Tab-separated table of C-alpha atoms in Angstrom:
chain	number	residue	atom	x	y	z
A	1	MET	CA	-1.055	-32.798	5.800
A	2	LYS	CA	-3.732	-33.638	8.330
A	3	ASN	CA	-2.918	-34.099	12.008
A	4	THR	CA	-5.886	-35.570	13.836
A	5	LEU	CA	-5.922	-35.465	17.613
A	6	ASN	CA	-7.214	-38.590	19.380
A	7	ILE	CA	-9.153	-37.837	22.539
A	8	SER	CA	-11.083	-39.945	25.030
A	9	TYR	CA	-14.765	-39.361	25.832
A	10	ASN	CA	-13.899	-38.406	29.392
A	11	SER	CA	-11.033	-36.085	28.559
A	12	SER	CA	-11.089	-32.324	28.883
A	13	HIS	CA	-10.366	-32.196	25.129
A	14	PHE	CA	-13.624	-33.991	24.372
A	15	LYS	CA	-15.594	-31.744	26.708
A	16	CYS	CA	-14.123	-28.715	25.008
A	17	LEU	CA	-15.097	-30.167	21.614
A	18	LEU	CA	-18.682	-30.645	22.790
A	19	VAL	CA	-18.824	-27.044	23.928
A	20	LEU	CA	-17.536	-25.862	20.553
A	21	LEU	CA	-20.050	-27.972	18.630
A	22	PHE	CA	-22.844	-26.671	20.855
A	23	LEU	CA	-21.790	-23.087	20.123
A	24	VAL	CA	-21.611	-23.700	16.371
A	25	PHE	CA	-25.053	-25.281	16.095
A	26	THR	CA	-26.853	-22.818	18.416
A	27	ALA	CA	-25.095	-19.576	17.483
A	28	GLY	CA	-28.080	-18.330	15.460
A	29	LEU	CA	-30.716	-18.995	18.090
A	30	SER	CA	-32.654	-16.371	19.997
A	31	ALA	CA	-34.470	-17.067	23.222
A	32	GLN	CA	-38.203	-16.754	23.600
A	33	VAL	CA	-39.187	-13.772	25.710
A	34	THR	CA	-40.754	-14.960	28.954
A	35	THR	CA	-43.059	-13.251	31.445
A	36	LEU	CA	-41.787	-12.799	34.993
A	37	SER	CA	-44.747	-10.671	36.127
A	38	ASN	CA	-47.846	-10.357	33.984
A	39	TRP	CA	-49.694	-7.061	33.598
A	40	SER	CA	-50.898	-5.617	36.880
A	41	ASN	CA	-52.873	-2.410	37.346
A	42	ALA	CA	-50.864	0.095	39.396
A	43	TYR	CA	-53.253	3.051	39.219
A	44	ASN	CA	-56.593	4.152	37.766
A	45	GLY	CA	-57.695	7.694	38.675
A	46	THR	CA	-57.390	11.400	38.000
A	47	ALA	CA	-54.099	12.196	39.764
A	48	ASP	CA	-50.437	11.222	39.405
A	49	ALA	CA	-49.594	7.580	39.994
A	50	SER	CA	-47.343	6.005	42.591
A	51	ALA	CA	-46.937	2.354	43.484
A	52	THR	CA	-44.527	-0.167	44.954
A	53	VAL	CA	-43.451	-2.738	42.372
A	54	SER	CA	-41.194	-5.709	43.176
A	55	ILE	CA	-39.237	-7.046	40.198
A	56	PRO	CA	-38.504	-10.812	40.252
A	57	THR	CA	-34.911	-11.984	39.924
A	58	GLY	CA	-35.382	-14.098	36.793
A	59	SER	CA	-32.186	-14.379	34.747
A	60	ASN	CA	-30.894	-11.248	36.519
A	61	SER	CA	-29.262	-10.213	33.248
A	62	ASN	CA	-31.887	-9.834	30.498
A	63	ARG	CA	-34.925	-8.403	32.265
A	64	MET	CA	-37.203	-5.641	31.052
A	65	PHE	CA	-39.575	-3.634	33.269
A	66	VAL	CA	-42.468	-2.223	31.213
A	67	VAL	CA	-45.005	0.456	32.153
A	68	ALA	CA	-48.148	0.965	30.055
A	69	ILE	CA	-50.088	4.222	30.234
A	70	ALA	CA	-53.548	5.236	29.017
A	71	SER	CA	-54.214	8.901	29.719
A	72	SER	CA	-57.175	10.994	28.551
A	73	GLN	CA	-58.327	14.541	29.090
A	74	THR	CA	-61.530	16.543	28.831
A	75	ALA	CA	-60.481	18.336	25.623
A	76	VAL	CA	-57.990	17.707	22.835
A	77	GLY	CA	-54.350	18.399	23.605
A	78	ALA	CA	-50.974	16.823	24.274
A	79	ARG	CA	-50.133	14.986	27.472
A	80	THR	CA	-46.784	14.381	29.122
A	81	ALA	CA	-45.791	11.589	31.481
A	82	THR	CA	-42.592	11.389	33.502
A	83	VAL	CA	-41.974	7.792	34.574
A	84	THR	CA	-39.347	6.728	37.116
A	85	TYR	CA	-38.612	3.541	39.056
A	86	GLY	CA	-36.308	3.652	42.046
A	87	GLY	CA	-34.970	6.978	40.802
A	88	GLN	CA	-34.278	5.627	37.296
A	89	SER	CA	-36.012	7.236	34.306
A	90	LEU	CA	-37.847	4.875	31.982
A	91	THR	CA	-37.405	5.099	28.198
A	92	LEU	CA	-40.375	5.815	25.944
A	93	ALA	CA	-40.823	2.820	23.643
A	94	ALA	CA	-43.735	4.252	21.634
A	95	GLY	CA	-46.874	6.314	22.085
A	96	ASP	CA	-48.961	9.338	21.089
A	97	MET	CA	-48.741	11.446	24.250
A	98	SER	CA	-47.463	14.448	22.287
A	99	GLN	CA	-50.336	14.434	19.783
A	100	VAL	CA	-52.238	17.716	20.178
A	101	THR	CA	-55.384	16.857	18.199
A	102	THR	CA	-56.748	14.070	20.372
A	103	ARG	CA	-58.190	13.515	23.853
A	104	GLN	CA	-57.118	9.864	24.230
A	105	HIS	CA	-53.466	8.890	24.572
A	106	THR	CA	-51.466	5.688	25.102
A	107	ALA	CA	-47.766	4.933	25.591
A	108	LEU	CA	-45.344	2.181	26.608
A	109	TYR	CA	-42.160	2.812	28.631
A	110	TYR	CA	-39.382	0.422	29.626
A	111	LEU	CA	-36.388	0.037	31.926
A	112	ASN	CA	-33.643	-2.413	30.958
A	113	GLU	CA	-31.495	-4.605	33.179
A	114	ALA	CA	-28.931	-1.874	33.845
A	115	GLY	CA	-31.690	0.464	35.002
A	116	ILE	CA	-33.298	-2.214	37.150
A	117	ASP	CA	-29.951	-2.930	38.807
A	118	ALA	CA	-29.355	0.775	39.406
A	119	ALA	CA	-32.770	1.379	40.992
A	120	THR	CA	-32.448	2.368	44.642
A	121	SER	CA	-35.982	1.393	45.653
A	122	THR	CA	-39.120	-0.371	44.409
A	123	SER	CA	-41.064	2.881	44.033
A	124	LEU	CA	-42.794	3.617	40.734
A	125	SER	CA	-43.741	7.237	40.035
A	126	VAL	CA	-45.719	8.563	37.059
A	127	THR	CA	-46.322	12.303	36.867
A	128	PHE	CA	-48.826	13.655	34.313
A	129	SER	CA	-49.349	17.111	32.858
A	130	GLY	CA	-51.197	18.777	29.998
A	131	GLY	CA	-54.855	19.795	29.945
A	132	THR	CA	-57.529	18.642	32.403
A	133	THR	CA	-57.346	14.947	33.173
A	134	ARG	CA	-60.273	12.648	32.484
A	135	VAL	CA	-58.505	9.511	33.742
A	136	ASN	CA	-54.972	8.111	34.025
A	137	THR	CA	-54.433	4.362	33.995
A	138	VAL	CA	-51.049	2.746	34.671
A	139	TRP	CA	-49.985	-0.907	34.462
A	140	THR	CA	-46.688	-2.708	35.036
A	141	ALA	CA	-45.177	-5.959	33.760
A	142	VAL	CA	-41.758	-7.612	33.875
A	143	TYR	CA	-40.254	-9.739	31.105
A	144	ASP	CA	-37.105	-11.822	30.788
A	145	TYR	CA	-34.694	-12.845	28.016
A	146	VAL	CA	-35.184	-9.512	26.259
A	147	ASP	CA	-32.356	-8.246	24.074
A	148	GLN	CA	-30.665	-5.474	26.059
A	149	THR	CA	-29.020	-3.788	23.070
A	150	THR	CA	-32.018	-3.684	20.714
A	151	PRO	CA	-35.031	-4.568	22.872
A	152	LEU	CA	-37.728	-3.678	20.318
A	153	THR	CA	-38.254	-5.423	17.002
A	154	ASN	CA	-40.950	-2.927	16.039
A	155	SER	CA	-43.556	-0.500	17.358
A	156	GLN	CA	-46.808	0.908	16.002
A	157	VAL	CA	-49.270	3.582	17.121
A	158	PHE	CA	-52.884	4.232	16.105
A	159	ASN	CA	-55.149	7.105	17.104
A	160	SER	CA	-58.640	7.855	15.797
A	161	VAL	CA	-58.130	11.521	16.795
A	162	THR	CA	-61.699	12.943	16.965
A	163	ASN	CA	-63.317	10.248	14.811
A	164	THR	CA	-65.522	7.646	16.477
A	165	ASN	CA	-65.817	4.099	15.195
A	166	ASN	CA	-66.176	0.522	16.442
A	167	ALA	CA	-63.323	-1.152	14.517
A	168	PHE	CA	-59.666	-0.168	14.572
A	169	ALA	CA	-56.303	-1.428	13.305
A	170	PHE	CA	-52.749	-0.258	12.724
A	171	GLY	CA	-52.231	1.366	9.327
A	172	THR	CA	-48.868	-0.405	9.127
A	173	PRO	CA	-48.926	-3.862	10.747
A	174	LEU	CA	-46.653	-4.541	13.705
A	175	THR	CA	-43.634	-6.709	12.870
A	176	VAL	CA	-43.459	-9.660	15.262
A	177	ASN	CA	-40.580	-12.039	14.681
A	178	ALA	CA	-40.249	-15.597	15.918
A	179	ASN	CA	-39.942	-15.704	19.739
A	180	ASP	CA	-40.892	-12.019	20.064
A	181	LEU	CA	-43.512	-11.043	22.613
A	182	ALA	CA	-45.924	-8.348	21.407
A	183	ILE	CA	-47.759	-6.211	23.956
A	184	GLU	CA	-50.164	-3.290	23.581
A	185	VAL	CA	-52.204	-0.730	25.480
A	186	ILE	CA	-55.625	0.510	24.289
A	187	SER	CA	-57.703	3.479	25.422
A	188	THR	CA	-61.354	3.976	24.429
A	189	ILE	CA	-63.711	6.854	25.275
A	190	ARG	CA	-67.482	6.820	24.874
A	191	ASN	CA	-68.005	10.545	24.675
A	192	GLY	CA	-70.835	11.902	26.830
A	193	ASN	CA	-72.066	8.478	27.964
A	194	THR	CA	-70.935	6.971	31.262
A	195	THR	CA	-71.306	3.321	30.201
A	196	PRO	CA	-67.972	2.136	28.747
A	197	ARG	CA	-67.957	0.056	25.598
A	198	THR	CA	-66.497	-3.451	25.687
A	199	ILE	CA	-63.357	-4.358	23.735
A	200	THR	CA	-62.972	-7.483	21.623
A	201	ALA	CA	-59.276	-8.227	21.217
A	202	ALA	CA	-57.744	-8.969	17.835
A	203	THR	CA	-56.986	-12.517	16.736
A	204	ASN	CA	-53.976	-13.932	18.658
A	205	TRP	CA	-54.316	-11.212	21.317
A	206	THR	CA	-55.614	-11.691	24.870
A	207	SER	CA	-56.827	-9.078	27.324
A	208	SER	CA	-54.495	-9.048	30.327
A	209	ASN	CA	-56.191	-6.332	32.395
A	210	GLU	CA	-58.900	-3.714	31.784
A	211	GLN	CA	-59.961	-0.707	33.843
A	212	THR	CA	-63.019	1.555	33.505
A	213	PHE	CA	-63.967	5.105	34.457
A	214	THR	CA	-67.563	6.350	34.482
A	215	THR	CA	-67.595	10.076	35.222
A	216	THR	CA	-69.003	12.183	32.338
A	217	ASP	CA	-67.527	9.787	29.741
A	218	GLY	CA	-67.447	6.012	29.665
A	219	VAL	CA	-63.763	5.085	29.469
A	220	ARG	CA	-62.320	1.604	29.097
A	221	ASN	CA	-58.553	1.164	29.038
A	222	GLY	CA	-56.716	-2.136	28.762
A	223	VAL	CA	-53.461	-3.968	28.178
A	224	PHE	CA	-53.222	-6.931	25.830
A	225	THR	CA	-50.656	-9.633	25.073
A	226	ARG	CA	-50.107	-11.498	21.820
A	227	SER	CA	-49.289	-15.194	21.524
A	228	ILE	CA	-45.614	-15.752	20.680
A	229	PRO	CA	-45.109	-16.776	17.036
A	230	THR	CA	-42.735	-19.511	15.899
A	231	THR	CA	-42.055	-17.751	12.582
A	232	ASN	CA	-41.711	-14.105	11.585
A	233	THR	CA	-45.053	-12.399	10.982
A	234	THR	CA	-46.905	-9.072	10.953
A	235	ASP	CA	-50.048	-8.105	12.860
A	236	ASP	CA	-52.372	-5.111	12.440
A	237	SER	CA	-54.068	-5.885	15.781
A	238	ALA	CA	-57.554	-5.274	14.409
A	239	PHE	CA	-59.802	-4.934	17.483
A	240	SER	CA	-63.445	-3.946	17.801
A	241	THR	CA	-65.719	-2.372	20.397
A	242	SER	CA	-69.395	-2.845	21.241
A	243	GLY	CA	-70.175	0.619	19.827
A	244	ASN	CA	-68.556	3.781	18.566
A	245	VAL	CA	-65.681	5.212	20.615
A	246	LEU	CA	-62.622	7.399	20.370
A	247	ALA	CA	-59.562	5.141	20.433
A	248	SER	CA	-55.803	5.085	20.878
A	249	MET	CA	-53.551	2.003	20.621
A	250	THR	CA	-49.800	1.558	21.100
A	251	ALA	CA	-47.962	-1.747	20.625
A	252	VAL	CA	-44.381	-3.013	20.625
A	253	SER	CA	-42.769	-6.376	19.953
A	254	LEU	CA	-40.083	-7.283	22.484
A	255	LYS	CA	-37.042	-8.959	20.922
A	256	GLY	CA	-35.599	-12.122	22.432
A	257	VAL	CA	-31.944	-11.957	23.448
A	258	LEU	CA	-29.567	-13.700	21.042
A	259	ASN	CA	-27.743	-16.770	22.268
A	260	ALA	CA	-29.397	-16.746	25.680
A	261	LEU	CA	-29.271	-20.527	25.603
A	262	ILE	CA	-25.544	-20.412	24.945
A	263	SER	CA	-25.036	-18.011	27.831
A	264	SER	CA	-26.666	-20.484	30.187
A	265	TYR	CA	-23.913	-22.960	29.355
A	266	ALA	CA	-21.142	-20.418	29.795
A	267	THR	CA	-21.005	-21.319	33.487
A	268	TRP	CA	-19.268	-24.586	32.650
A	269	SER	CA	-15.755	-24.525	34.065
A	270	ASN	CA	-12.683	-26.586	34.932
A	271	VAL	CA	-12.027	-27.526	31.286
A	272	TYR	CA	-8.596	-26.445	30.048
A	273	HIS	CA	-6.731	-27.232	26.839
A	274	ASN	CA	-3.297	-25.776	26.129
A	275	THR	CA	-2.721	-23.490	23.150
A	276	SER	CA	-0.864	-25.847	20.837
A	277	ASN	CA	-3.220	-28.792	21.148
A	278	PHE	CA	-6.252	-26.516	20.992
A	279	THR	CA	-5.176	-24.981	17.690
A	280	THR	CA	-4.535	-28.502	16.400
A	281	LEU	CA	-8.094	-29.431	17.239
A	282	VAL	CA	-9.654	-26.228	15.914
A	283	ARG	CA	-7.854	-23.426	14.096
A	284	PHE	CA	-9.264	-19.905	14.514
A	285	SER	CA	-8.607	-16.559	12.880
A	286	THR	CA	-7.468	-13.698	15.090
A	287	ALA	CA	-9.038	-11.005	12.903
A	288	ALA	CA	-10.802	-8.537	15.155
A	289	SER	CA	-13.790	-8.399	12.807
A	290	THR	CA	-14.546	-12.080	13.399
A	291	LYS	CA	-14.576	-11.917	17.179
A	292	LYS	CA	-17.908	-12.727	18.730
A	293	SER	CA	-18.738	-12.540	22.409
A	294	ILE	CA	-20.291	-15.771	23.600
A	295	CYS	CA	-20.675	-15.493	27.339
A	296	GLY	CA	-21.393	-13.168	30.229
A	297	SER	CA	-19.081	-10.786	31.993
A	298	ASN	CA	-17.930	-13.436	34.461
A	299	CYS	CA	-16.938	-16.152	31.993
A	300	TYR	CA	-14.470	-15.843	29.155
A	301	PHE	CA	-12.927	-17.937	26.386
A	302	THR	CA	-9.611	-17.594	24.565
A	303	ASN	CA	-6.289	-19.376	23.971
A	304	GLY	CA	-7.861	-22.728	24.727
A	305	CYS	CA	-8.975	-21.623	28.161
A	306	TRP	CA	-12.520	-22.199	29.424
A	307	GLY	CA	-13.266	-20.599	32.757
A	308	ALA	CA	-13.563	-17.400	34.755
A	309	ASN	CA	-10.013	-16.169	34.181
A	310	CYS	CA	-9.907	-16.259	30.386
A	311	ASN	CA	-10.991	-13.897	27.598
A	312	CYS	CA	-14.602	-13.904	26.376
A	313	TYR	CA	-14.254	-14.299	22.607
A	314	LEU	CA	-14.215	-17.051	19.988
A	315	TRP	CA	-12.405	-16.812	16.679
A	316	ARG	CA	-13.393	-18.474	13.409
A	317	SER	CA	-11.513	-19.625	10.310
A	318	SER	CA	-12.052	-21.935	7.359
A	319	HIS	CA	-9.900	-24.704	8.845
A	320	ASP	CA	-11.645	-28.006	9.325
A	321	LEU	CA	-12.340	-29.314	12.796
A	322	GLY	CA	-9.560	-31.711	13.786
A	323	ASN	CA	-7.270	-30.556	10.992
A	324	ARG	CA	-4.408	-28.114	10.713
């Protein structure tokens, strides 16, 4: 037997229904990664790097601080880089710093929201070691609405080792899903010539910042950003140079946080519906496996309660809306 609850458009019951419908129809959405601070060069020289970097507030919950490094040496060999921000160690996303058969190296490092919040200062420090440095180049960028649990959809690395050429691409294309933001760092060395080659970015990629070095070798290092796709795709980031160079390239695709749009609505409050009427309106299963978190740490949902003092989970069942 069906028991349908009649509610007015201005009632708390109706508001609660709207919230539920919103959650149902947007549950599969992911937010588009946004840029809070575009690539900025923090250092370009032969020593360790230090800089002061201010991170914008943004969402204050889904930020990602990214450091790109291009580091080369006078002979082949591995490089190491220790990257910290405000005393917090950054995580290596991808790179070829440990490759022993090449002079040119690139890498991307990141610090998630928890690390940003824990930072005790705005000081960035990058310490290099391994071989004799040709040039170290460091950039920083800050992104928002990045998934904090699984921030990377994919990563790829290319290195020409000791082979020179003027066209390069990833052997396995980078996976870039809808709403992902792909970023990359490229290092090129014109061996024995102090005039750096120019870089022509791949289709859908734009140069964000490039730095050169002209002692003994002509070095051009740069960071590049891909346009955000609306559908899932792959990209080999095929770039070219104005002449033969040694090259290294590292790229990652940053994953948009799931249900970020829903979280923005989780601040709604002052809507309460008691347990019996709420289960008449919508019947949910209490199986632990069907629980799904839908809001931030300060807003919770359970037992018909919508507000700061409730429990942050929804339950699903096969019961029809409005029926019991």
